[in-house]
Amino acid sequence: TRKGDGLVCPSCRRKKGLRGKSSRPLKIDLRALQRSHRQYVMMNSFEQCAYQKGYRFIAGIDEAGRGPLAGPVVAAAVVLPPDYKNPAINDSKQLSPQRRERLYETIKHDALSIGLGVVEAYIIDAVNILRATLMAMKEAVLELAPSVDYLLIDGRDRIAVAIPQETIVWGD
């Protein structure tokens, strides 16, 4: 919703300025911004629900490398502080390489814990890409220190670990 020179955030009803350093309005795609904001609020709600259930150390897990025909599949498990907010963190496929690199540094600095899992191509060929992805995700979770008490997994399949978890289709 446009109101004067700003955008009214649908969830907090605050006016967000759209002007840059010059006096000319910035050209932005309002629908894309609203979609992005809705997705951020929705994704954040899964974590907030887990906190309300009493979980305190929550990891988000995602993979990269399922699409290419060659190379490893890599998964990351990241624990951010409970009230952490950074709407710029989004699906890496939607970010430019430069922005992705800057956010990588931000996440590395701000995260309470990061775990990585890598499964090489020859294992993918032996077990299939889905199993290899789940193996990489499990490896990433087991690398976290201290241990987590809840997992939010991008995808529809659970990881074979004894930790409560929730799968989120399109949970980038």
PDB file of C-alpha atoms in Angstrom, residues 11-160:
ATOM      1  CA  SER A  11       2.298  -6.223   9.731  1.00  0.00           C
ATOM      2  CA  CYS A  12       3.529  -3.288  11.804  1.00  0.00           C
ATOM      3  CA  ARG A  13       1.590  -0.466  10.070  1.00  0.00           C
ATOM      4  CA  ARG A  14       4.631   1.808  10.154  1.00  0.00           C
ATOM      5  CA  LYS A  15       5.490   4.044   7.236  1.00  0.00           C
ATOM      6  CA  LYS A  16       8.704   2.984   5.510  1.00  0.00           C
ATOM      7  CA  GLY A  17      10.518   5.705   3.575  1.00  0.00           C
ATOM      8  CA  LEU A  18      11.260   5.117  -0.083  1.00  0.00           C
ATOM      9  CA  ARG A  19      13.575   8.043  -0.740  1.00  0.00           C
ATOM     10  CA  GLY A  20      17.294   7.616  -1.200  1.00  0.00           C
ATOM     11  CA  LYS A  21      20.025  10.253  -0.839  1.00  0.00           C
ATOM     12  CA  SER A  22      18.587  12.362  -3.637  1.00  0.00           C
ATOM     13  CA  SER A  23      15.151  13.930  -3.463  1.00  0.00           C
ATOM     14  CA  ARG A  24      13.853  11.678  -6.252  1.00  0.00           C
ATOM     15  CA  PRO A  25      11.842   8.623  -5.210  1.00  0.00           C
ATOM     16  CA  LEU A  26      13.611   5.287  -5.527  1.00  0.00           C
ATOM     17  CA  LYS A  27      12.259   3.006  -8.221  1.00  0.00           C
ATOM     18  CA  ILE A  28      11.256  -0.240  -6.577  1.00  0.00           C
ATOM     19  CA  ASP A  29       8.852  -3.020  -7.296  1.00  0.00           C
ATOM     20  CA  LEU A  30       6.283  -2.590  -4.515  1.00  0.00           C
ATOM     21  CA  ARG A  31       4.699  -5.985  -5.111  1.00  0.00           C
ATOM     22  CA  ALA A  32       8.065  -7.712  -4.893  1.00  0.00           C
ATOM     23  CA  LEU A  33       8.866  -5.807  -1.702  1.00  0.00           C
ATOM     24  CA  GLN A  34       5.542  -6.777  -0.153  1.00  0.00           C
ATOM     25  CA  ARG A  35       6.027 -10.439  -1.191  1.00  0.00           C
ATOM     26  CA  SER A  36       9.506 -10.406   0.300  1.00  0.00           C
ATOM     27  CA  HIS A  37       8.256  -8.846   3.538  1.00  0.00           C
ATOM     28  CA  ARG A  38       5.384 -11.353   3.824  1.00  0.00           C
ATOM     29  CA  GLN A  39       7.801 -14.236   3.266  1.00  0.00           C
ATOM     30  CA  TYR A  40      10.191 -12.845   5.901  1.00  0.00           C
ATOM     31  CA  VAL A  41       7.371 -12.489   8.452  1.00  0.00           C
ATOM     32  CA  MET A  42       6.067 -15.982   7.646  1.00  0.00           C
ATOM     33  CA  MET A  43       9.488 -17.637   7.872  1.00  0.00           C
ATOM     34  CA  ASN A  44      10.227 -15.815  11.118  1.00  0.00           C
ATOM     35  CA  SER A  45       6.935 -17.087  12.579  1.00  0.00           C
ATOM     36  CA  PHE A  46       8.159 -20.713  12.540  1.00  0.00           C
ATOM     37  CA  GLU A  47      11.097 -19.765  14.747  1.00  0.00           C
ATOM     38  CA  GLN A  48       8.925 -17.642  17.038  1.00  0.00           C
ATOM     39  CA  CYS A  49       6.504 -20.556  17.523  1.00  0.00           C
ATOM     40  CA  ALA A  50       9.412 -22.818  18.486  1.00  0.00           C
ATOM     41  CA  TYR A  51      10.563 -20.267  21.075  1.00  0.00           C
ATOM     42  CA  GLN A  52       7.020 -20.077  22.456  1.00  0.00           C
ATOM     43  CA  LYS A  53       7.038 -23.881  22.852  1.00  0.00           C
ATOM     44  CA  GLY A  54      10.102 -23.526  25.070  1.00  0.00           C
ATOM     45  CA  TYR A  55      12.914 -24.355  22.649  1.00  0.00           C
ATOM     46  CA  ARG A  56      15.941 -22.120  23.126  1.00  0.00           C
ATOM     47  CA  PHE A  57      18.634 -23.155  20.632  1.00  0.00           C
ATOM     48  CA  ILE A  58      17.001 -23.358  17.188  1.00  0.00           C
ATOM     49  CA  ALA A  59      18.886 -24.116  13.983  1.00  0.00           C
ATOM     50  CA  GLY A  60      17.772 -23.400  10.438  1.00  0.00           C
ATOM     51  CA  ILE A  61      19.043 -25.896   7.857  1.00  0.00           C
ATOM     52  CA  ASP A  62      19.278 -25.508   4.083  1.00  0.00           C
ATOM     53  CA  GLU A  63      21.263 -27.029   1.238  1.00  0.00           C
ATOM     54  CA  ALA A  64      22.946 -25.861  -1.938  1.00  0.00           C
ATOM     55  CA  GLY A  65      24.046 -27.888  -4.910  1.00  0.00           C
ATOM     56  CA  ARG A  66      21.077 -30.145  -5.589  1.00  0.00           C
ATOM     57  CA  GLY A  67      20.533 -28.692  -9.056  1.00  0.00           C
ATOM     58  CA  PRO A  68      23.942 -29.075 -10.749  1.00  0.00           C
ATOM     59  CA  LEU A  69      24.812 -32.286 -12.546  1.00  0.00           C
ATOM     60  CA  ALA A  70      28.293 -32.426 -11.005  1.00  0.00           C
ATOM     61  CA  GLY A  71      29.893 -31.499  -7.732  1.00  0.00           C
ATOM     62  CA  PRO A  72      29.024 -31.932  -4.067  1.00  0.00           C
ATOM     63  CA  VAL A  73      25.852 -31.093  -2.179  1.00  0.00           C
ATOM     64  CA  VAL A  74      26.504 -28.722   0.739  1.00  0.00           C
ATOM     65  CA  ALA A  75      24.247 -28.052   3.719  1.00  0.00           C
ATOM     66  CA  ALA A  76      24.479 -25.423   6.417  1.00  0.00           C
ATOM     67  CA  ALA A  77      22.891 -25.341   9.851  1.00  0.00           C
ATOM     68  CA  VAL A  78      22.838 -21.893  11.454  1.00  0.00           C
ATOM     69  CA  VAL A  79      21.748 -20.710  14.887  1.00  0.00           C
ATOM     70  CA  LEU A  80      21.070 -16.987  15.159  1.00  0.00           C
ATOM     71  CA  PRO A  81      20.295 -15.058  18.364  1.00  0.00           C
ATOM     72  CA  PRO A  82      16.624 -15.281  19.476  1.00  0.00           C
ATOM     73  CA  ASP A  83      15.629 -11.727  18.538  1.00  0.00           C
ATOM     74  CA  TYR A  84      17.853 -11.505  15.449  1.00  0.00           C
ATOM     75  CA  LYS A  85      16.319  -9.652  12.537  1.00  0.00           C
ATOM     76  CA  ASN A  86      17.847  -9.211   9.109  1.00  0.00           C
ATOM     77  CA  PRO A  87      15.277  -9.169   6.286  1.00  0.00           C
ATOM     78  CA  ALA A  88      18.101  -9.062   3.719  1.00  0.00           C
ATOM     79  CA  ILE A  89      18.815 -12.732   4.471  1.00  0.00           C
ATOM     80  CA  ASN A  90      16.834 -14.558   1.831  1.00  0.00           C
ATOM     81  CA  ASP A  91      17.039 -17.522  -0.508  1.00  0.00           C
ATOM     82  CA  SER A  92      20.616 -17.401  -1.813  1.00  0.00           C
ATOM     83  CA  LYS A  93      19.423 -18.107  -5.360  1.00  0.00           C
ATOM     84  CA  GLN A  94      17.612 -14.750  -5.323  1.00  0.00           C
ATOM     85  CA  LEU A  95      20.712 -12.767  -4.307  1.00  0.00           C
ATOM     86  CA  SER A  96      23.493 -11.368  -6.464  1.00  0.00           C
ATOM     87  CA  PRO A  97      26.938 -12.934  -5.856  1.00  0.00           C
ATOM     88  CA  GLN A  98      28.155  -9.687  -4.244  1.00  0.00           C
ATOM     89  CA  ARG A  99      25.179  -9.456  -1.886  1.00  0.00           C
ATOM     90  CA  ARG A 100      25.465 -13.160  -1.052  1.00  0.00           C
ATOM     91  CA  GLU A 101      29.129 -12.658  -0.107  1.00  0.00           C
ATOM     92  CA  ARG A 102      28.321  -9.663   2.133  1.00  0.00           C
ATOM     93  CA  LEU A 103      25.531 -11.584   3.857  1.00  0.00           C
ATOM     94  CA  TYR A 104      27.831 -14.570   4.328  1.00  0.00           C
ATOM     95  CA  GLU A 105      30.188 -12.327   6.312  1.00  0.00           C
ATOM     96  CA  THR A 106      27.265 -10.875   8.297  1.00  0.00           C
ATOM     97  CA  ILE A 107      25.875 -14.318   9.150  1.00  0.00           C
ATOM     98  CA  LYS A 108      29.334 -15.637  10.054  1.00  0.00           C
ATOM     99  CA  HIS A 109      29.798 -12.691  12.425  1.00  0.00           C
ATOM    100  CA  ASP A 110      26.302 -12.723  13.978  1.00  0.00           C
ATOM    101  CA  ALA A 111      25.589 -16.465  14.256  1.00  0.00           C
ATOM    102  CA  LEU A 112      25.807 -18.249  17.589  1.00  0.00           C
ATOM    103  CA  SER A 113      26.824 -21.425  15.787  1.00  0.00           C
ATOM    104  CA  ILE A 114      27.344 -22.644  12.209  1.00  0.00           C
ATOM    105  CA  GLY A 115      27.700 -26.210  10.990  1.00  0.00           C
ATOM    106  CA  LEU A 116      28.531 -27.339   7.458  1.00  0.00           C
ATOM    107  CA  GLY A 117      28.054 -30.696   5.791  1.00  0.00           C
ATOM    108  CA  VAL A 118      29.454 -31.716   2.422  1.00  0.00           C
ATOM    109  CA  VAL A 119      28.662 -34.895   0.491  1.00  0.00           C
ATOM    110  CA  GLU A 120      30.789 -35.510  -2.580  1.00  0.00           C
ATOM    111  CA  ALA A 121      29.531 -36.420  -6.067  1.00  0.00           C
ATOM    112  CA  TYR A 122      30.603 -40.073  -5.919  1.00  0.00           C
ATOM    113  CA  ILE A 123      28.410 -40.579  -2.819  1.00  0.00           C
ATOM    114  CA  ILE A 124      25.520 -38.776  -4.522  1.00  0.00           C
ATOM    115  CA  ASP A 125      25.896 -41.222  -7.430  1.00  0.00           C
ATOM    116  CA  ALA A 126      25.846 -44.163  -5.004  1.00  0.00           C
ATOM    117  CA  VAL A 127      22.908 -43.177  -2.777  1.00  0.00           C
ATOM    118  CA  ASN A 128      20.898 -40.555  -4.811  1.00  0.00           C
ATOM    119  CA  ILE A 129      20.641 -36.798  -4.364  1.00  0.00           C
ATOM    120  CA  LEU A 130      17.899 -36.833  -1.706  1.00  0.00           C
ATOM    121  CA  ARG A 131      19.785 -39.199   0.616  1.00  0.00           C
ATOM    122  CA  ALA A 132      23.007 -37.277   0.008  1.00  0.00           C
ATOM    123  CA  THR A 133      21.253 -34.004   0.883  1.00  0.00           C
ATOM    124  CA  LEU A 134      19.906 -35.470   4.125  1.00  0.00           C
ATOM    125  CA  MET A 135      23.378 -36.809   4.944  1.00  0.00           C
ATOM    126  CA  ALA A 136      24.885 -33.348   4.414  1.00  0.00           C
ATOM    127  CA  MET A 137      22.174 -31.770   6.574  1.00  0.00           C
ATOM    128  CA  LYS A 138      22.776 -34.299   9.377  1.00  0.00           C
ATOM    129  CA  GLU A 139      26.512 -33.647   9.206  1.00  0.00           C
ATOM    130  CA  ALA A 140      25.879 -29.894   9.450  1.00  0.00           C
ATOM    131  CA  VAL A 141      23.609 -30.326  12.492  1.00  0.00           C
ATOM    132  CA  LEU A 142      26.101 -32.595  14.270  1.00  0.00           C
ATOM    133  CA  GLU A 143      28.799 -29.948  13.775  1.00  0.00           C
ATOM    134  CA  LEU A 144      26.882 -27.342  15.796  1.00  0.00           C
ATOM    135  CA  ALA A 145      28.244 -26.493  19.220  1.00  0.00           C
ATOM    136  CA  PRO A 146      26.566 -26.389  21.612  1.00  0.00           C
ATOM    137  CA  SER A 147      23.892 -28.884  20.550  1.00  0.00           C
ATOM    138  CA  VAL A 148      20.560 -27.531  19.372  1.00  0.00           C
ATOM    139  CA  ASP A 149      17.142 -28.421  20.756  1.00  0.00           C
ATOM    140  CA  TYR A 150      15.016 -27.741  17.638  1.00  0.00           C
ATOM    141  CA  LEU A 151      15.508 -27.833  13.859  1.00  0.00           C
ATOM    142  CA  LEU A 152      13.773 -25.888  11.096  1.00  0.00           C
ATOM    143  CA  ILE A 153      14.520 -27.698   7.848  1.00  0.00           C
ATOM    144  CA  ASP A 154      14.048 -26.297   4.353  1.00  0.00           C
ATOM    145  CA  GLY A 155      12.272 -29.084   2.517  1.00  0.00           C
ATOM    146  CA  ARG A 156       9.810 -31.891   3.127  1.00  0.00           C
ATOM    147  CA  ASP A 157      12.110 -34.566   4.566  1.00  0.00           C
ATOM    148  CA  ARG A 158      13.248 -34.963   8.159  1.00  0.00           C
ATOM    149  CA  ILE A 159      16.841 -35.592   9.208  1.00  0.00           C
ATOM    150  CA  ALA A 160      17.728 -38.827  11.036  1.00  0.00           C
TER     151      ALA A 160
END
